[in-house]
Amino acid sequence: MTARRALSLMRELLALPAERRQGELERRCAGDAALRAQVEALLAADAAGAPALDVPVSLSAAPAEPADPLPGSRLGPFLVREQVGRGGMGTVYRATRSAGDFAQEVAIKVVRRGLDSDDILDRFRRERRILAGLSHANLARLVDGGLCPDGRPWFAMEFIRGEPITQWCDRHRLGLNQRIALLLQACAAVQHAHERLVVHRDLKPANILVDQAGQVRLLDFGIARLLDGDGDQGPDGPPTLAAAALLTPEYAAPEQLRGAPVGVAADVYALGVLLYELVAGTLPFRIDRADLARARATVADTLPARLASAIAADPERAGDPGQRLAARSTTLAGYRRQVRGDLERIVAVALAGEPERRYPTAQALAADLRRFLRGEPVAVVEAGWRYRLGKFVARHRLPVALAATALLALGIGVAGMLWQAGRVAAEARRTVEASARAEAVKRFLVEALTAANPFLNPGQVPTVRDLLDRAARRIEGELGDQPALAAELRGVIGTSYRGLGEMERAHEHLGQAMALLEGSDLAPEVAAEIKAEYAHALIAGNRLDETLALVAGALASIDGRGDLGGLRSRLLLVRATALRLSGQSEAALAAQQAAATAACGDRQPPDQACVGALIELKYFHEAVGDRDRALSTAEQAWQAARSLHGERPHPQQVMAGGALGDALSSAGRSAEAIPLLEATLAQALAIYGHDNFRHARALDWLAQAHEDAGNARQAAELTERAFAIGAAAVPRNPLTPIWLHRIAGNWLALERPDLARAAWVAHRDALPDPLPAALADALDLLELRLEVQERPAAADLAPRTDALLRRLEASASARLASARLLAARLALERGDADGAGALLADAAQAIEADPLHPARDELALLRARQQAASLQPQLALSGLDVAIARLQAGGREATPALARLRDERGRLRCALGEHADGLGDLAAAGAFWRDIAGSAQAAAGTDAAARRCRHAAGA
Amino acid sequence: MTASAQTPGELASLVGAANGGDAGARDRLFEIVYEELRRRARHQLGDLPRSTLCTTQLVHEAYLKLVDKPLALTDRAHFFRLVAQVMRQVLIDHLRERGAQRRGGDGQRVTLTDQGVSEALSLDLLALDAALHELAQEAPELADLVELRLLAGLEFGAIAELRGQSERTVYRDWRAARAFLSLRLGGPEAP
């Protein structure tokens, strides 16, 4: 019974695309282990094939080898000489063609019966030109093809007299470097074929021969494609028969074993297996051919043994370790020294389980192998700057040692630059073999670095900026004829200037780097790095659309390449920032979460890229209104920065301090935030100097915390300072509208329309143009509020407010509640208590949903006024009591909000005959307006109310 | 009674009648085809040590001999099913005869040749017969497919036509049936 169900399910599964079968199997067999086991056995049997069942039964009178009719016969223009080999795919013969005086010798592969001959021939005819186009010194060329008299297809290719690469290496006792050099030839041939869209799919030592000239020759390229159709039939077509015959499980990529679509990455994987085998003498995984299901699991779920230990692994099959080391002309210690580190990394990337984590091309694998052979840093990541620095030091031991003291003294900026410099040197040497250029790079960098050595230049310790300026000048003079290198170095210098907050210079150098990128031969990841930096600089210039386009291009160019040492996460950050600044907060958050995931992974301890991404992520949570996650992320970032940098001053400590302070403050914990932000401000000033944008940013954080605490005057004054410094350092930067809003808003809260107007006049022209819509709305509302304070009785204010209100309603603006409050206030001024009531009710919905809403106190005030106007003074009074008690309990004694509420309550109490209490309120409010806000206007209003109250009390 | 006693025209009408449910016609037809196939098998194998019996060829020749004008599709399907069953019987009988001659036992492994393919593919025909019986219990339509493919030696395209299915469906069912047989005959690595 189960067998029947198993068969039935098997037929259904076969009708599905291969990649969906496993999922469907699990779904359908949930809770029925017996059924599942049977279907799995059927699937495995199908994958393994059953050649005996693939041909109609025939019966021979004697159980003997059949006579092979082919030798001596003709296939096409060739005379078949003898059988030279047999394999899963068929039989190979040596054949010759006489052409005048010389005989062309070919290997003819006759495909096994059971593979669909007609299709194969069709494909051969279609693809003949592509295959003929595969012409490479390391490839055996396909010469011809046709059908045998019995209908089996045959292919003729160059006849190679050679030996499998693994055997050849062992027999010649090649050392690891020579073995890798040979593998590079195979990589070149594979790359050549890939560029012509031909994937091999069955690379293995038997297909990679070394000929008598010592040249690597790859066999059978294109055959797999002919036999298997390579996707030109439906997904559930009959390729499995052929695919199973073609697959060599030991060298098959996990996706091949799964039966998923196979591409370039499978060949890269096979090259990785071959690399492993050439180096260690054993295979990365033990594959049981009889149990492909387990092979799949092994390859997918386990990591290969490290090369260092693999040399001793599997002695039964691979031979005694001593012999293997001898075959590599090395010792155990020498072997281990050679394979540890870079080679392990390269193997790990080539053998990654997911195709997208592997080297994207055979060429990329080859490039890293070449770097390895030259002792340069390999491109595979997990390699942070420390690793690259180690590499750089290894190659430039003497000059770096001389410069080390100075570099340590200079700290962070130079460390980053040195890292970049190491990479630049490596890249330059990789892309251009000319030793003259390599020399130029080395000289350039070494001179730039040694110039910082106080022992060489006594009494003169250059600053980082001196170093950069010097390097920048040198590029012009020395690298005018080497655009790719100049682009890289400009990128480095621009990045360093940006790190110093010198945005103008950063922009200048990065712009020149971008111009040089055009048509240069830089590797995509280097170009993407420069684009990332330039895009970041564009953001500072508020050129958001350009930024997004640039980032999209750069991300596409490194697609499927991992985080590349933080490059991907930085690009995602730039994208996220640009999205946020253009008002797309949700998309921005998603982009930044992707950035943090890419940067942090599961690295412990966190590195700089991770800390940076977490710091930024905090702001994106905040932008969508998620204060809790913003705070927890900021705490995480702060902890990570502390664990990475300890007590040392570091830009990331400043950024993390700012983020945490900001998050604490907006969570209503400004009492904790303010001391933290004061310390952060001091650190920022020390690191960056007074005129730096980052100093402005630190002022901005502290100002915001003061505003949250209700300390309007400190908020306004600190923000004035931030504006002056920040707008000078980075003209029209996107923070300027926020700063203007804070300055003018706080002066308005302090009843100082004069100062608010002055800020408006002074700064309005320094804002970006056009403004993002959200900020434009906020500033429009602010301007109306300013006018209301300046001339409350003006007739045009109400209609203008209504117009703004309708616009904000239409766009569901976050400013809507504040605008309603302003409209309610105007309604009350003209005696429309009902209209005001409706507006206040609407505004209250939004404001009361957020216990920390900044307009909460204003709502309480206007509501009391409205209730009083509706002849409900007791209700008004109790509302004011609650609001005032809340502010006092929060320690917000010296705030304009409290002053306004007490002013209001004082007037109300007086009107209700509670003159003594009323006068107490009015006195407190008056003192605030006079002493703290400095608002003569507000103080005069309060004083007048107090006079009236005293008069009434006396009467 | 021999096959030669029948004219081709009578055979075609026998096929039609058998297809229409006439048990007598069916038995008669089976005998005719059996005789014809066995005679040809004997002739092909003869006493030569290296000769090969190839079902495809045999069936093809038998068809030409017995049927002189094309059968209607349903009759053709019926005929080939019958041929496949006959073939199965002929093979088993031949095996038993030969086994008895040589060692007096059955279950002998017989080499099936694939004309030049490297691996000597061998199949225990009696085990295949038993596995086919089992398959017929669980999924008769798959057993039918296997007979048409392995015993009558028909191409998938021809089977698809006979069964009124797409070639893709036939091939898919074939894979399922092949996997089943392959397991019964000793697992995925069945030699």
Short mmCIF file of N, CA, C and O in Angstrom, two decimals, chain A residues 440-505:
data_model
loop_
_atom_site.label_atom_id
_atom_site.label_comp_id
_atom_site.label_asym_id
_atom_site.label_seq_id
_atom_site.Cartn_x
_atom_site.Cartn_y
_atom_site.Cartn_z
N ALA A 440 56.58 52.64 -8.93
CA ALA A 440 56.10 54.00 -8.70
C ALA A 440 55.14 54.03 -7.52
O ALA A 440 55.21 54.91 -6.66
N VAL A 441 54.27 53.04 -7.46
CA VAL A 441 53.31 53.00 -6.36
C VAL A 441 54.03 52.84 -5.04
O VAL A 441 53.76 53.54 -4.07
N LYS A 442 54.95 51.91 -5.04
CA LYS A 442 55.65 51.61 -3.80
C LYS A 442 56.39 52.86 -3.33
O LYS A 442 56.31 53.25 -2.16
N ARG A 443 57.10 53.49 -4.27
CA ARG A 443 57.86 54.68 -3.90
C ARG A 443 56.93 55.75 -3.38
O ARG A 443 57.16 56.36 -2.35
N PHE A 444 55.84 55.93 -4.11
CA PHE A 444 54.88 56.96 -3.74
C PHE A 444 54.41 56.78 -2.29
O PHE A 444 54.43 57.71 -1.49
N LEU A 445 54.02 55.56 -1.99
CA LEU A 445 53.47 55.32 -0.66
C LEU A 445 54.54 55.38 0.41
O LEU A 445 54.35 55.98 1.46
N VAL A 446 55.65 54.76 0.12
CA VAL A 446 56.69 54.71 1.13
C VAL A 446 57.18 56.13 1.43
O VAL A 446 57.38 56.50 2.59
N GLU A 447 57.31 56.94 0.40
CA GLU A 447 57.78 58.30 0.64
C GLU A 447 56.75 59.10 1.41
O GLU A 447 57.08 59.85 2.32
N ALA A 448 55.50 58.91 1.06
CA ALA A 448 54.45 59.64 1.77
C ALA A 448 54.45 59.24 3.24
O ALA A 448 54.25 60.06 4.13
N LEU A 449 54.70 57.97 3.51
CA LEU A 449 54.66 57.51 4.89
C LEU A 449 55.92 57.90 5.65
O LEU A 449 55.85 58.36 6.78
N THR A 450 57.07 57.72 5.02
CA THR A 450 58.30 58.02 5.75
C THR A 450 58.45 59.50 6.00
O THR A 450 59.15 59.92 6.92
N ALA A 451 57.80 60.31 5.21
CA ALA A 451 57.85 61.74 5.46
C ALA A 451 57.26 62.06 6.83
O ALA A 451 57.53 63.10 7.41
N ALA A 452 56.45 61.14 7.33
CA ALA A 452 55.84 61.37 8.63
C ALA A 452 56.74 60.91 9.77
O ALA A 452 56.37 61.01 10.91
N ASN A 453 57.87 60.41 9.43
CA ASN A 453 58.75 59.87 10.46
C ASN A 453 59.55 60.98 11.13
O ASN A 453 60.38 61.63 10.51
N PRO A 454 59.32 61.19 12.41
CA PRO A 454 60.02 62.29 13.09
C PRO A 454 61.54 62.08 13.13
O PRO A 454 62.29 63.04 13.24
N PHE A 455 61.95 60.83 13.01
CA PHE A 455 63.40 60.61 13.05
C PHE A 455 64.05 61.08 11.75
O PHE A 455 65.21 61.44 11.71
N LEU A 456 63.27 60.99 10.67
CA LEU A 456 63.82 61.45 9.40
C LEU A 456 63.68 62.96 9.24
O LEU A 456 64.47 63.60 8.59
N ASN A 457 62.65 63.51 9.83
CA ASN A 457 62.44 64.96 9.75
C ASN A 457 62.37 65.50 11.18
O ASN A 457 61.29 65.80 11.67
N PRO A 458 63.48 65.63 11.82
CA PRO A 458 63.46 65.96 13.25
C PRO A 458 62.73 67.28 13.50
O PRO A 458 62.86 68.21 12.72
N GLY A 459 61.99 67.28 14.59
CA GLY A 459 61.36 68.53 15.00
C GLY A 459 60.13 68.86 14.21
O GLY A 459 59.49 69.88 14.43
N GLN A 460 59.77 68.00 13.27
CA GLN A 460 58.60 68.35 12.47
C GLN A 460 57.68 67.14 12.38
O GLN A 460 57.94 66.22 11.63
N VAL A 461 56.65 67.15 13.18
CA VAL A 461 55.68 66.06 13.12
C VAL A 461 54.49 66.53 12.29
O VAL A 461 53.74 67.39 12.72
N PRO A 462 54.37 66.02 11.09
CA PRO A 462 53.28 66.50 10.25
C PRO A 462 51.93 66.00 10.75
O PRO A 462 51.83 64.94 11.36
N THR A 463 50.91 66.77 10.51
CA THR A 463 49.57 66.32 10.85
C THR A 463 49.06 65.42 9.73
O THR A 463 49.65 65.35 8.66
N VAL A 464 47.98 64.77 10.03
CA VAL A 464 47.36 63.94 9.00
C VAL A 464 47.06 64.78 7.77
O VAL A 464 47.25 64.37 6.64
N ARG A 465 46.59 65.99 8.03
CA ARG A 465 46.22 66.84 6.90
C ARG A 465 47.45 67.20 6.06
O ARG A 465 47.39 67.19 4.84
N ASP A 466 48.58 67.47 6.74
CA ASP A 466 49.81 67.74 5.99
C ASP A 466 50.12 66.57 5.07
O ASP A 466 50.47 66.73 3.90
N LEU A 467 49.98 65.38 5.64
CA LEU A 467 50.30 64.17 4.90
C LEU A 467 49.41 64.05 3.66
O LEU A 467 49.87 63.76 2.56
N LEU A 468 48.15 64.33 3.87
CA LEU A 468 47.20 64.23 2.77
C LEU A 468 47.49 65.28 1.71
O LEU A 468 47.49 65.00 0.51
N ASP A 469 47.74 66.49 2.17
CA ASP A 469 48.01 67.57 1.22
C ASP A 469 49.22 67.21 0.37
O ASP A 469 49.23 67.41 -0.85
N ARG A 470 50.23 66.68 1.03
CA ARG A 470 51.45 66.33 0.32
C ARG A 470 51.15 65.23 -0.72
O ARG A 470 51.55 65.33 -1.87
N ALA A 471 50.41 64.22 -0.28
CA ALA A 471 50.08 63.12 -1.20
C ALA A 471 49.28 63.64 -2.38
O ALA A 471 49.50 63.27 -3.53
N ALA A 472 48.32 64.54 -2.10
CA ALA A 472 47.48 65.08 -3.16
C ALA A 472 48.32 65.81 -4.19
O ALA A 472 48.13 65.66 -5.39
N ARG A 473 49.27 66.60 -3.71
CA ARG A 473 50.12 67.35 -4.65
C ARG A 473 50.93 66.39 -5.51
O ARG A 473 51.14 66.62 -6.69
N ARG A 474 51.38 65.31 -4.88
CA ARG A 474 52.24 64.39 -5.62
C ARG A 474 51.50 63.65 -6.73
O ARG A 474 52.10 63.28 -7.73
N ILE A 475 50.21 63.41 -6.54
CA ILE A 475 49.48 62.65 -7.56
C ILE A 475 49.59 63.35 -8.91
O ILE A 475 49.91 62.74 -9.93
N GLU A 476 49.34 64.67 -8.88
CA GLU A 476 49.35 65.43 -10.13
C GLU A 476 50.67 65.26 -10.84
O GLU A 476 50.74 64.97 -12.03
N GLY A 477 51.74 65.44 -10.09
CA GLY A 477 53.05 65.45 -10.70
C GLY A 477 53.49 64.07 -11.19
O GLY A 477 54.13 63.96 -12.21
N GLU A 478 53.09 63.04 -10.45
CA GLU A 478 53.73 61.75 -10.71
C GLU A 478 52.87 60.73 -11.40
O GLU A 478 53.38 59.78 -11.96
N LEU A 479 51.56 60.88 -11.33
CA LEU A 479 50.72 59.80 -11.83
C LEU A 479 49.81 60.25 -12.97
O LEU A 479 48.78 59.64 -13.22
N GLY A 480 50.22 61.33 -13.64
CA GLY A 480 49.38 61.87 -14.71
C GLY A 480 49.11 60.85 -15.81
O GLY A 480 48.06 60.86 -16.44
N ASP A 481 50.05 59.93 -16.02
CA ASP A 481 49.89 58.99 -17.13
C ASP A 481 49.33 57.65 -16.66
O ASP A 481 49.30 56.70 -17.41
N GLN A 482 48.91 57.57 -15.39
CA GLN A 482 48.41 56.29 -14.89
C GLN A 482 47.04 56.49 -14.26
O GLN A 482 46.89 56.53 -13.03
N PRO A 483 46.02 56.65 -15.09
CA PRO A 483 44.70 57.08 -14.58
C PRO A 483 44.10 56.12 -13.54
O PRO A 483 43.51 56.58 -12.57
N ALA A 484 44.26 54.81 -13.73
CA ALA A 484 43.65 53.89 -12.79
C ALA A 484 44.25 54.07 -11.40
O ALA A 484 43.54 54.16 -10.39
N LEU A 485 45.55 54.16 -11.37
CA LEU A 485 46.23 54.33 -10.10
C LEU A 485 45.90 55.69 -9.49
O LEU A 485 45.62 55.81 -8.29
N ALA A 486 45.88 56.72 -10.33
CA ALA A 486 45.56 58.04 -9.84
C ALA A 486 44.15 58.06 -9.28
O ALA A 486 43.89 58.67 -8.23
N ALA A 487 43.23 57.33 -9.94
CA ALA A 487 41.85 57.27 -9.45
C ALA A 487 41.82 56.66 -8.05
O ALA A 487 41.17 57.17 -7.14
N GLU A 488 42.55 55.59 -7.89
CA GLU A 488 42.57 54.94 -6.57
C GLU A 488 43.12 55.86 -5.51
O GLU A 488 42.56 55.98 -4.42
N LEU A 489 44.24 56.48 -5.82
CA LEU A 489 44.86 57.32 -4.80
C LEU A 489 44.00 58.53 -4.49
O LEU A 489 43.88 58.95 -3.35
N ARG A 490 43.37 59.09 -5.52
CA ARG A 490 42.44 60.20 -5.28
C ARG A 490 41.30 59.73 -4.38
O ARG A 490 40.84 60.45 -3.51
N GLY A 491 40.86 58.52 -4.64
CA GLY A 491 39.80 57.94 -3.80
C GLY A 491 40.25 57.86 -2.36
O GLY A 491 39.53 58.25 -1.44
N VAL A 492 41.46 57.39 -2.16
CA VAL A 492 42.00 57.27 -0.80
C VAL A 492 42.07 58.63 -0.14
O VAL A 492 41.66 58.83 1.01
N ILE A 493 42.59 59.59 -0.87
CA ILE A 493 42.79 60.91 -0.29
C ILE A 493 41.45 61.58 -0.02
O ILE A 493 41.23 62.16 1.05
N GLY A 494 40.53 61.45 -0.98
CA GLY A 494 39.20 62.02 -0.78
C GLY A 494 38.53 61.42 0.43
O GLY A 494 37.94 62.13 1.26
N THR A 495 38.64 60.10 0.56
CA THR A 495 38.05 59.42 1.70
C THR A 495 38.65 59.93 3.00
O THR A 495 37.95 60.16 3.98
N SER A 496 39.95 60.10 2.98
CA SER A 496 40.61 60.56 4.20
C SER A 496 40.17 61.97 4.56
O SER A 496 39.94 62.28 5.73
N TYR A 497 40.03 62.83 3.56
CA TYR A 497 39.53 64.18 3.84
C TYR A 497 38.12 64.12 4.41
O TYR A 497 37.77 64.84 5.33
N ARG A 498 37.31 63.21 3.85
CA ARG A 498 35.96 63.10 4.37
C ARG A 498 36.01 62.64 5.82
O ARG A 498 35.27 63.13 6.66
N GLY A 499 36.93 61.70 6.10
CA GLY A 499 37.09 61.25 7.47
C GLY A 499 37.46 62.40 8.38
O GLY A 499 37.11 62.42 9.57
N LEU A 500 38.17 63.38 7.85
CA LEU A 500 38.55 64.54 8.65
C LEU A 500 37.45 65.60 8.65
O LEU A 500 37.61 66.65 9.25
N GLY A 501 36.36 65.34 7.94
CA GLY A 501 35.27 66.31 7.90
C GLY A 501 35.53 67.43 6.92
O GLY A 501 34.80 68.42 6.90
N GLU A 502 36.54 67.29 6.09
CA GLU A 502 36.83 68.33 5.10
C GLU A 502 36.07 68.00 3.82
O GLU A 502 36.64 67.46 2.87
N MET A 503 34.79 68.35 3.83
CA MET A 503 33.92 67.86 2.78
C MET A 503 34.26 68.44 1.41
O MET A 503 34.17 67.76 0.40
N GLU A 504 34.64 69.71 1.39
CA GLU A 504 34.96 70.34 0.10
C GLU A 504 36.11 69.61 -0.57
O GLU A 504 36.06 69.26 -1.75
N ARG A 505 37.15 69.39 0.19
CA ARG A 505 38.31 68.72 -0.40
C ARG A 505 37.99 67.27 -0.72
O ARG A 505 38.45 66.74 -1.73
#
